[in-house]
């Protein structure tokens, strides 16, 4: 099953190169890497990608900056494969990543999304466990084998503490494209997508196999928004809306969580 890896990009050039190289080093070979540069003011990304001869790698640069949400939506329009990954431009796929998610979809063909095992790293690539990730680990499903979460159970688990790592998720392209990225959401965009899937009784696979390195650093969009309060304003409004939604569905446990 072919997989498209989307890389919406704006930021550190060297970290972006590491991210792209990790895709090109996958054991699973039926992939495409689609880089959408959101107008980063440097010619180096374009020069570097033009030096890559692998036909599975494509690069394009936006004439005007669309912002993170807009660039994600543009990148998603370019996906053709049945499975798609919207990767962070500073994260790293371990060599087994695409194999792990491909096998998970084969084992659970009804699933809309797969969450593989993730290790958090810092700016220098060192393994770390900030408080937020300790909390995620506490609330994430504890399993030694791939497990399927669906509907109300999936939603309740996720709203207690969003333990998913968006750049590491692999999605069924038709599902994520149909639901789409909600305009105006930034920090909680990933959770919004997952809860939309759960609300229509969709499902996700949690596979504990370590396959992805998620980079957390102080300059991240979510961290910057946390410092000035914008993150919490967005989250408060989002969760209030979700509580109303789940009460209307009769999912009282989810609404309370």
XYZ file of N, CA and C in Angstrom:
771
model
N 0.852 -1.192 0.000
C 0.000 0.000 0.000
C 0.891 1.247 0.000
N 0.778 2.076 -1.017
C 1.623 3.262 -1.147
C 1.314 4.286 -0.051
N 2.330 5.042 0.338
C 2.190 6.058 1.388
C 2.811 7.361 0.908
N 2.067 8.461 1.009
C 2.588 9.793 0.738
C 2.986 10.450 2.050
N 4.207 10.954 2.109
C 4.674 11.699 3.278
C 4.697 13.174 2.898
N 3.836 13.952 3.540
C 3.778 15.390 3.302
C 4.679 16.093 4.309
N 5.454 17.048 3.827
C 6.365 17.788 4.700
C 6.114 19.282 4.513
N 5.077 19.828 5.186
C 4.879 21.279 5.152
C 6.039 21.922 5.910
N 6.749 22.837 5.257
C 8.026 23.279 5.828
C 8.114 24.796 5.979
N 8.630 25.227 7.131
C 9.081 26.598 7.353
C 9.910 26.561 8.621
N 11.202 26.849 8.526
C 12.003 26.828 9.747
C 13.434 26.414 9.541
N 13.986 25.734 10.521
C 15.395 25.357 10.538
C 15.732 24.451 9.351
N 16.694 24.870 8.545
C 17.039 24.134 7.332
C 17.697 22.798 7.662
N 18.611 22.796 8.613
C 19.329 21.557 8.933
C 18.400 20.499 9.516
N 17.469 20.915 10.382
C 16.522 19.951 10.944
C 15.594 19.420 9.859
N 15.206 20.289 8.932
C 14.372 19.848 7.818
C 15.086 18.800 6.977
N 16.380 18.991 6.737
C 17.150 18.013 5.966
C 17.186 16.662 6.683
N 17.339 16.689 8.009
C 17.337 15.438 8.776
C 15.989 14.731 8.648
N 14.909 15.521 8.699
C 13.576 14.946 8.559
C 13.420 14.288 7.191
N 13.805 15.005 6.140
C 13.678 14.473 4.781
C 14.553 13.232 4.587
N 15.764 13.270 5.106
C 16.664 12.120 4.974
C 16.099 10.890 5.678
N 15.391 11.113 6.786
C 14.817 9.969 7.500
C 13.714 9.300 6.675
N 13.018 10.082 5.861
C 12.018 9.496 4.965
C 12.707 8.705 3.860
N 13.765 9.273 3.315
C 14.482 8.618 2.218
C 15.244 7.380 2.676
N 15.346 7.171 3.979
C 16.064 6.014 4.522
C 15.127 4.909 5.001
N 13.861 4.966 4.619
C 12.889 3.986 5.081
C 13.121 2.596 4.478
N 12.880 1.575 5.301
C 12.943 0.195 4.813
C 11.811 -0.075 3.817
N 10.648 0.482 4.096
C 9.487 0.406 3.203
C 9.755 1.344 2.021
N 9.572 0.881 0.815
C 10.033 1.653 -0.343
C 8.931 2.304 -1.169
N 7.670 1.944 -0.938
C 6.594 2.480 -1.771
C 6.066 3.787 -1.174
N 6.874 4.828 -1.245
C 6.525 6.109 -0.657
C 6.817 7.250 -1.623
N 6.191 8.397 -1.353
C 6.553 9.663 -1.988
C 6.744 10.700 -0.888
N 7.743 11.550 -1.051
C 7.965 12.664 -0.134
C 7.605 13.950 -0.870
N 6.621 14.686 -0.337
C 6.131 15.902 -0.970
C 6.398 17.068 -0.025
N 7.355 17.912 -0.379
C 7.750 19.037 0.466
C 7.076 20.305 -0.050
N 6.390 21.011 0.850
C 5.757 22.285 0.490
C 6.362 23.372 1.377
N 7.281 24.122 0.793
C 7.999 25.192 1.485
C 7.088 26.418 1.533
N 6.784 26.883 2.737
C 5.858 28.003 2.887
C 6.560 29.348 2.801
N 7.475 29.464 1.829
C 8.146 30.733 1.566
C 9.266 31.047 2.524
N 9.966 30.016 3.031
C 11.086 30.285 3.942
C 12.149 31.109 3.212
N 12.635 32.215 3.825
C 13.535 33.146 3.128
C 14.970 32.643 3.017
N 15.148 31.552 2.314
C 16.476 31.010 2.054
C 16.424 30.179 0.786
N 17.438 30.293 -0.080
C 17.465 29.476 -1.290
C 17.978 28.064 -1.037
N 18.474 27.798 0.180
C 19.124 26.525 0.452
C 18.183 25.320 0.343
N 16.950 25.386 0.865
C 16.079 24.220 0.712
C 15.871 23.817 -0.748
N 15.584 24.791 -1.605
C 15.367 24.477 -3.015
C 16.630 23.912 -3.652
N 17.785 24.518 -3.343
C 19.049 24.027 -3.904
C 19.291 22.593 -3.479
N 19.025 22.311 -2.202
C 19.292 20.966 -1.667
C 18.375 19.928 -2.309
N 17.103 20.238 -2.421
C 16.177 19.266 -3.012
C 16.441 19.070 -4.505
N 16.897 20.104 -5.184
C 17.224 19.947 -6.598
C 18.419 19.029 -6.806
N 19.221 18.838 -5.763
C 20.385 17.948 -5.869
C 20.008 16.487 -5.636
N 18.769 16.232 -5.242
C 18.305 14.871 -4.963
C 17.702 14.286 -6.233
N 18.202 13.139 -6.652
C 17.769 12.541 -7.922
C 16.609 11.556 -7.763
N 16.251 11.204 -6.537
C 15.182 10.233 -6.315
C 13.851 10.802 -6.831
N 13.222 10.163 -7.813
C 11.972 10.693 -8.378
C 10.804 10.678 -7.400
N 10.955 9.974 -6.275
C 9.895 9.940 -5.281
C 9.850 11.211 -4.432
N 10.847 12.085 -4.599
C 10.940 13.309 -3.811
C 10.569 14.508 -4.677
N 9.585 15.293 -4.232
C 9.210 16.515 -4.937
C 9.240 17.696 -3.970
N 9.522 18.870 -4.512
C 9.637 20.094 -3.715
C 8.952 21.232 -4.448
N 8.181 22.019 -3.704
C 7.613 23.245 -4.265
C 7.609 24.319 -3.199
N 7.666 25.584 -3.647
C 7.739 26.705 -2.718
C 6.573 27.653 -2.966
N 5.845 27.986 -1.915
C 4.721 28.906 -2.038
C 5.209 30.313 -2.353
N 4.500 30.996 -3.221
C 4.862 32.375 -3.555
C 4.579 33.317 -2.391
N 3.530 33.017 -1.636
C 3.214 33.804 -0.449
C 3.051 32.857 0.734
N 3.365 33.341 1.921
C 3.279 32.531 3.124
C 1.813 32.284 3.488
N 1.441 31.018 3.631
C 0.063 30.639 3.931
C -0.182 30.431 5.419
N 0.876 30.362 6.200
C 0.738 30.017 7.600
C 0.630 28.513 7.760
N 0.838 28.027 8.963
C 0.888 26.577 9.192
C -0.396 25.885 8.750
N -1.537 26.408 9.168
C -2.802 25.757 8.843
C -3.044 25.747 7.337
N -2.815 26.895 6.688
C -3.027 26.979 5.247
C -2.078 26.088 4.472
N -0.840 25.996 4.928
C 0.133 25.166 4.222
C -0.179 23.685 4.405
N -0.692 23.304 5.577
C -1.124 21.915 5.775
C -2.239 21.561 4.799
N -3.195 22.475 4.659
C -4.322 22.204 3.761
C -3.858 22.110 2.307
N -2.912 22.959 1.919
C -2.391 22.891 0.555
C -1.663 21.578 0.330
N -0.820 21.183 1.301
C -0.063 19.940 1.158
C -1.003 18.748 1.026
N -2.079 18.751 1.802
C -3.007 17.624 1.792
C -3.652 17.443 0.421
N -3.835 18.526 -0.305
C -4.421 18.442 -1.646
C -3.515 17.676 -2.617
N -2.240 17.567 -2.294
C -1.269 16.944 -3.199
C -1.142 15.442 -2.990
N -1.779 14.913 -1.961
C -1.658 13.487 -1.660
C -2.501 12.649 -2.607
N -1.918 11.564 -3.112
C -2.610 10.630 -4.001
C -2.697 9.224 -3.418
N -1.723 8.847 -2.595
C -1.651 7.485 -2.069
C -2.787 7.221 -1.081
N -3.130 5.955 -0.832
C -4.207 5.623 0.108
C -3.916 6.048 1.543
N -2.620 6.098 1.891
C -2.203 6.469 3.242
C -1.347 7.720 3.165
N -1.514 8.620 4.135
C -0.743 9.856 4.137
C -0.239 10.158 5.546
N 0.959 10.743 5.599
C 1.561 11.213 6.850
C 1.850 12.696 6.685
N 1.446 13.516 7.662
C 1.754 14.947 7.640
C 2.856 15.166 8.665
N 4.091 15.088 8.197
C 5.245 15.034 9.096
C 5.720 16.430 9.498
N 6.235 16.539 10.727
C 6.861 17.775 11.164
C 8.221 17.940 10.510
N 8.572 19.168 10.187
C 9.825 19.424 9.472
C 11.048 19.386 10.377
N 10.863 19.017 11.645
C 12.015 18.858 12.536
C 11.989 17.508 13.251
N 11.093 16.633 12.820
C 10.986 15.306 13.425
C 11.739 14.272 12.594
N 11.836 13.051 13.121
C 12.611 12.009 12.451
C 11.849 10.693 12.461
N 11.720 10.102 11.277
C 11.195 8.742 11.186
C 12.328 7.766 11.415
N 12.134 6.812 12.303
C 13.084 5.714 12.370
C 12.905 4.856 11.117
N 13.916 4.085 10.720
C 13.848 3.351 9.446
C 12.659 2.413 9.307
N 12.068 1.998 10.427
C 10.951 1.059 10.380
C 9.592 1.730 10.339
N 9.539 3.058 10.381
C 8.265 3.756 10.566
C 7.206 3.372 9.527
N 7.509 3.524 8.256
C 6.505 3.248 7.231
C 6.112 1.774 7.206
N 7.043 0.897 7.529
C 6.705 -0.529 7.611
C 5.723 -0.787 8.745
N 5.946 -0.144 9.888
C 5.078 -0.350 11.055
C 3.660 0.111 10.758
N 3.507 1.320 10.210
C 2.148 1.825 9.981
C 1.465 1.072 8.850
N 2.229 0.652 7.840
C 1.645 -0.119 6.739
C 1.089 -1.441 7.252
N 1.854 -2.126 8.086
C 1.397 -3.401 8.640
C 0.189 -3.216 9.555
N 0.141 -2.093 10.266
C -1.000 -1.830 11.144
C -2.285 -1.666 10.336
N -2.197 -0.969 9.219
C -3.384 -0.809 8.365
C -3.796 -2.140 7.734
N -2.822 -2.973 7.426
C -3.151 -4.293 6.883
C -3.866 -5.152 7.932
N -3.425 -5.047 9.170
C -4.017 -5.840 10.245
C -5.384 -5.302 10.678
N -5.590 -3.970 10.547
C -6.846 -3.336 10.952
C -7.357 -2.475 9.792
N -7.883 -3.102 8.759
C -8.292 -2.350 7.564
C -9.414 -1.354 7.824
N -10.133 -1.500 8.941
C -11.211 -0.568 9.243
C -10.713 0.725 9.879
N -9.462 0.759 10.309
C -8.929 1.915 11.025
C -8.730 3.117 10.098
N -8.915 4.308 10.667
C -8.709 5.550 9.921
C -7.326 6.146 10.151
N -6.692 5.794 11.283
C -5.425 6.424 11.654
C -4.620 5.462 12.518
N -3.300 5.572 12.427
C -2.392 4.724 13.210
C -1.420 5.604 13.996
N -1.300 5.293 15.286
C -0.310 5.929 16.154
C 0.757 4.908 16.533
N 1.982 5.035 15.985
C 3.056 4.118 16.384
C 3.749 4.613 17.652
N 4.716 3.853 18.128
C 5.479 4.257 19.294
C 6.367 5.458 18.994
N 6.453 6.375 19.968
C 7.175 7.641 19.789
C 8.149 7.859 20.937
N 9.335 8.338 20.605
C 10.297 8.822 21.596
C 10.439 10.326 21.401
N 10.329 11.084 22.481
C 10.500 12.532 22.410
C 11.990 12.859 22.497
N 12.424 13.811 21.653
C 13.811 14.274 21.674
C 13.822 15.798 21.804
N 14.974 16.342 22.216
C 15.089 17.792 22.361
C 15.755 18.414 21.137
N 16.114 19.693 21.246
C 16.704 20.412 20.115
C 17.960 19.739 19.569
N 18.694 19.054 20.453
C 19.952 18.434 20.045
C 19.805 16.949 19.721
N 18.578 16.468 19.695
C 18.344 15.075 19.335
C 18.484 14.102 20.481
N 18.538 14.609 21.704
C 18.679 13.740 22.870
C 17.305 13.322 23.385
N 17.169 12.062 23.792
C 15.913 11.594 24.358
C 15.594 12.386 25.619
N 14.337 12.774 25.789
C 13.937 13.549 26.954
C 12.491 13.221 27.313
N 12.086 13.625 28.518
C 10.719 13.373 28.970
C 10.197 14.589 29.726
N 9.837 15.663 29.026
C 9.229 16.820 29.693
C 7.926 16.418 30.373
N 7.454 17.262 31.282
C 6.254 16.948 32.053
C 5.071 16.613 31.150
N 4.885 17.375 30.073
C 3.735 17.134 29.196
C 3.768 15.719 28.624
N 4.950 15.221 28.336
C 5.058 13.886 27.755
C 4.947 12.788 28.806
N 5.312 13.100 30.034
C 5.072 12.153 31.130
C 3.572 11.970 31.315
N 2.823 13.087 31.263
C 1.366 13.017 31.386
C 0.763 12.232 30.226
N 1.247 12.495 29.015
C 0.757 11.750 27.845
C 0.943 10.243 28.055
N 2.110 9.868 28.548
C 2.416 8.455 28.741
C 1.488 7.825 29.773
N 1.161 8.578 30.822
C 0.271 8.060 31.865
C -1.112 7.746 31.298
N -1.608 8.616 30.419
C -2.966 8.468 29.919
C -3.069 7.671 28.627
N -1.964 7.447 27.943
C -2.003 6.673 26.700
C -2.328 5.218 26.991
N -2.945 4.526 26.032
C -3.237 3.099 26.234
C -1.957 2.319 26.525
N -2.020 1.448 27.528
C -0.889 0.597 27.873
C -1.069 -0.741 27.179
N -0.196 -1.035 26.230
C -0.346 -2.258 25.449
C 1.000 -2.710 24.904
N 1.163 -4.014 24.807
C 2.374 -4.581 24.210
C 2.136 -5.006 22.768
N 0.878 -4.998 22.358
C 0.498 -5.374 21.000
C -0.379 -4.268 20.412
N -0.466 -4.173 19.085
C -1.358 -3.185 18.482
C -2.786 -3.365 18.982
N -3.449 -2.252 19.301
C -4.814 -2.292 19.820
C -5.659 -1.277 19.068
N -6.938 -1.582 18.892
C -7.853 -0.701 18.170
C -8.749 0.036 19.155
N -8.805 1.370 19.030
C -9.735 2.197 19.802
C -10.781 2.746 18.842
N -12.030 2.797 19.303
C -13.101 3.223 18.405
C -14.133 4.063 19.143
N -14.717 5.005 18.411
C -15.858 5.752 18.884
C -15.691 6.403 20.240
N -16.635 6.143 21.149
C -16.645 6.792 22.453
C -15.402 6.465 23.265
N -14.940 5.234 23.214
C -13.740 4.858 23.963
C -12.523 5.633 23.465
N -12.408 5.782 22.165
C -11.309 6.537 21.569
C -11.376 8.007 21.976
N -12.565 8.602 21.888
C -12.720 10.012 22.224
C -12.429 10.282 23.688
N -12.952 9.445 24.579
C -12.758 9.646 26.016
C -11.282 9.572 26.382
N -10.583 8.598 25.821
C -9.159 8.447 26.100
C -8.374 9.678 25.657
N -8.700 10.188 24.478
C -7.936 11.309 23.915
C -8.195 12.629 24.630
N -9.442 12.873 25.059
C -9.705 14.170 25.684
C -9.183 14.236 27.110
N -8.921 13.096 27.726
C -8.321 13.121 29.065
C -6.925 13.727 29.022
N -6.181 13.383 28.001
C -4.853 13.967 27.779
C -4.465 13.568 26.363
N -4.372 14.534 25.481
C -4.103 14.224 24.070
C -2.732 13.561 23.943
N -2.728 12.231 24.033
C -1.476 11.476 24.036
C -0.959 11.165 22.636
N -1.694 11.562 21.611
C -1.229 11.333 20.233
C -0.168 12.364 19.857
N 0.677 12.002 18.905
C 1.708 12.903 18.384
C 1.423 13.107 16.895
N 0.842 14.254 16.565
C 0.324 14.484 15.224
C 1.306 14.174 14.090
N 2.572 14.638 14.146
C 3.471 14.360 13.011
C 3.778 12.880 12.813
N 3.524 12.071 13.832
C 3.824 10.639 13.738
C 2.625 9.821 13.274
N 1.468 10.442 13.138
C 0.254 9.723 12.770
C 0.211 9.426 11.271
N -0.271 8.256 10.924
C -0.519 7.889 9.526
C -2.031 7.787 9.355
N -2.549 8.414 8.304
C -3.997 8.545 8.106
C -4.430 7.889 6.806
N -5.659 7.416 6.768
C -6.270 7.076 5.493
C -6.554 8.394 4.780
N -6.041 8.523 3.579
C -6.105 9.797 2.872
C -7.536 10.262 2.659
N -8.425 9.358 2.304
C -9.805 9.766 2.050
C -10.469 10.318 3.306
N -10.100 9.784 4.475
C -10.703 10.242 5.724
C -10.189 11.623 6.112
N -8.886 11.816 6.133
C -8.339 13.105 6.564
C -8.684 14.200 5.562
N -8.775 13.858 4.286
C -9.141 14.856 3.280
C -10.617 15.237 3.423
N -11.477 14.270 3.707
C -12.902 14.561 3.868
C -13.146 15.446 5.089
N -12.467 15.149 6.182
C -12.646 15.940 7.398
C -11.908 17.273 7.284
N -10.658 17.224 6.838
C -9.878 18.426 6.584
C -9.366 19.109 7.841
N -8.543 20.131 7.611
C -8.005 20.943 8.698
C -8.927 22.131 8.925
N -9.432 22.274 10.138
C -10.369 23.347 10.453
C -9.654 24.692 10.476
N -10.145 25.633 9.703
C -9.548 26.966 9.692
C -9.687 27.611 11.065
N -8.637 28.304 11.485
C -8.662 28.982 12.771
C -8.086 28.178 13.912
N -7.904 26.860 13.708
C -7.301 26.030 14.752
C -5.823 25.838 14.447
N -5.004 25.885 15.471
C -3.559 25.718 15.298
C -3.027 24.666 16.272
N -3.121 24.956 17.554
C -2.551 24.071 18.567
C -3.326 22.760 18.677
N -4.653 22.807 18.554
C -5.471 21.608 18.775
C -5.945 20.974 17.461
N -5.324 21.348 16.352
C -5.757 20.838 15.061
C -5.747 19.315 14.999
N -4.701 18.706 15.552
C -4.593 17.250 15.503
C -5.695 16.576 16.309
N -5.956 17.103 17.497
C -6.997 16.518 18.338
C -8.374 16.696 17.698
N -8.590 17.821 17.044
C -9.865 18.056 16.371
C -10.120 16.991 15.309
N -9.107 16.666 14.530
C -9.248 15.628 13.514
C -9.580 14.274 14.136
N -8.861 13.929 15.189
C -9.074 12.632 15.829
C -10.465 12.529 16.454
N -10.934 13.609 17.064
C -12.260 13.577 17.674
C -13.362 13.547 16.616
N -13.123 14.180 15.471
C -14.087 14.085 14.373
C -14.213 12.643 13.897
N -13.085 11.946 13.833
C -13.110 10.528 13.444
C -13.869 9.707 14.478
N -13.557 9.938 15.752
C -14.230 9.188 16.815
C -15.734 9.450 16.806
N -16.127 10.713 16.571
C -17.539 11.083 16.635
C -18.370 10.375 15.575
N -17.746 9.978 14.476
C -18.480 9.222 13.458
C -18.230 7.724 13.610
N -17.820 7.334 14.832
C -17.564 5.937 15.201
C -16.400 5.326 14.438
N -15.459 6.177 14.031
C -14.242 5.687 13.402
C -13.279 5.143 14.443
N -12.109 4.712 13.985
C -11.186 4.052 14.904
C -9.735 4.372 14.589
N -8.880 4.135 15.584
C -7.439 4.312 15.410
C -6.700 3.129 16.024
N -5.561 2.818 15.437
C -4.694 1.761 15.950
C -3.585 2.402 16.778
N -3.345 1.866 17.946
C -2.186 2.255 18.749
C -1.218 1.080 18.724
N -0.071 1.284 18.069
C 0.957 0.248 17.963
C 2.158 0.699 18.790
N 2.546 -0.044 19.826
C 3.618 0.405 20.713
C 5.021 0.328 20.113
N 5.161 -0.225 18.918
C 6.484 -0.367 18.306
C 7.131 0.997 18.094
N 8.295 1.224 18.693
C 8.977 2.511 18.549
C 9.374 2.720 17.091
N 8.919 3.844 16.509
C 9.159 4.073 15.087
C 9.371 5.536 14.738
N 9.255 6.452 15.714
C 9.263 7.881 15.377
C 9.901 8.681 16.499
N 10.675 9.706 16.126
C 11.275 10.628 17.090
C 10.608 11.988 16.934
N 9.925 12.410 17.974
C 9.197 13.679 17.959
C 10.026 14.737 18.675
N 10.314 15.825 17.988
C 11.184 16.849 18.566
C 10.361 17.910 19.287
N 10.688 18.102 20.551
C 10.010 19.133 21.345
C 11.040 20.172 21.774
N 10.785 21.428 21.413
C 11.718 22.485 21.817
C 10.961 23.770 22.098
N 11.605 24.691 22.770
C 10.946 25.883 23.282
C 10.444 26.801 22.188
N 10.979 26.680 20.981
C 10.579 27.581 19.894
C 9.387 27.050 19.105
N 8.822 25.920 19.530
C 7.701 25.353 18.790
C 6.495 26.277 18.854
N 5.614 26.156 17.853
C 4.437 27.015 17.775
C 3.577 26.874 19.024
N 3.390 25.651 19.500
C 2.537 25.443 20.675
C 3.180 26.022 21.925
N 4.508 25.933 22.032
C 5.186 26.469 23.215
C 5.115 27.990 23.239
N 5.315 28.627 22.089
C 5.237 30.086 22.012
C 3.841 30.558 22.374
N 2.828 29.882 21.861
C 1.447 30.274 22.157
C 1.100 30.026 23.619
N 1.782 29.075 24.266
C 1.518 28.831 25.683
C 2.028 29.985 26.523
N 3.147 30.586 26.141
C 3.753 31.649 26.926
C 2.862 32.883 26.999
N 2.174 33.213 25.901
C 1.357 34.422 25.922
C -0.140 34.139 26.115
N -0.493 32.845 26.320
C -1.868 32.512 26.637
C -2.748 32.147 25.468
N -2.286 32.398 24.221
C -3.136 32.096 23.067
C -3.491 30.612 23.003
N -2.548 29.761 23.398
C -2.811 28.328 23.356
C -4.017 27.968 24.213
N -4.079 28.553 25.412
C -5.134 28.179 26.347
C -6.479 28.750 25.928
N -6.477 29.923 25.302
C -7.723 30.478 24.776
C -8.302 29.546 23.715
N -7.438 29.094 22.808
C -7.894 28.192 21.750
C -8.391 26.880 22.343
N -7.642 26.325 23.286
C -8.015 25.046 23.864
C -9.325 25.140 24.656
N -9.494 26.231 25.418
C -10.710 26.381 26.219
C -11.949 26.407 25.327
N -11.905 27.224 24.281
C -13.048 27.312 23.372
C -13.295 25.972 22.671
N -12.228 25.296 22.305
C -12.361 24.018 21.614
C -13.010 22.967 22.515
N -12.518 22.845 23.740
C -13.043 21.809 24.634
C -14.482 22.095 25.053
N -14.834 23.361 25.213
C -16.225 23.684 25.536
C -17.145 23.230 24.399
N -16.704 23.469 23.153
C -17.492 23.035 22.004
C -17.582 21.523 21.903
N -16.486 20.844 22.196
C -16.492 19.380 22.136
C -17.381 18.778 23.225
N -17.383 19.389 24.404
C -18.245 18.882 25.482
C -19.707 18.948 25.056
N -20.104 20.058 24.429
C -21.487 20.173 23.942
C -21.778 19.100 22.898
N -20.837 18.902 21.999
C -21.023 17.919 20.935
C -21.240 16.526 21.494
N -20.395 16.124 22.452
C -20.480 14.761 22.965
C -21.693 14.564 23.875
N -22.138 15.629 24.524
C -23.399 15.516 25.288
C -24.556 15.248 24.333
N -24.536 15.928 23.195
C -25.602 15.720 22.208
C -25.568 14.305 21.635
N -24.381 13.705 21.580
C -24.265 12.323 21.110
C -24.642 11.313 22.187
N -24.797 11.789 23.411
C -25.085 10.894 24.519
C -23.844 10.268 25.124
N -22.659 10.799 24.776
C -21.403 10.268 25.296
C -21.039 11.061 26.558
N -21.703 10.752 27.651
C -21.558 11.548 28.867
C -20.140 11.440 29.461
N -19.543 10.237 29.396
C -18.178 10.091 29.936
C -17.203 10.980 29.184
N -17.353 11.050 27.873
C -16.478 11.883 27.063
C -16.708 13.354 27.383
N -17.966 13.742 27.497
C -18.281 15.150 27.808
C -17.707 15.554 29.168
N -17.809 14.667 30.158
C -17.248 14.969 31.485
C -15.731 15.077 31.434
N -15.109 14.173 30.697
C -13.636 14.213 30.581
C -13.175 15.487 29.925
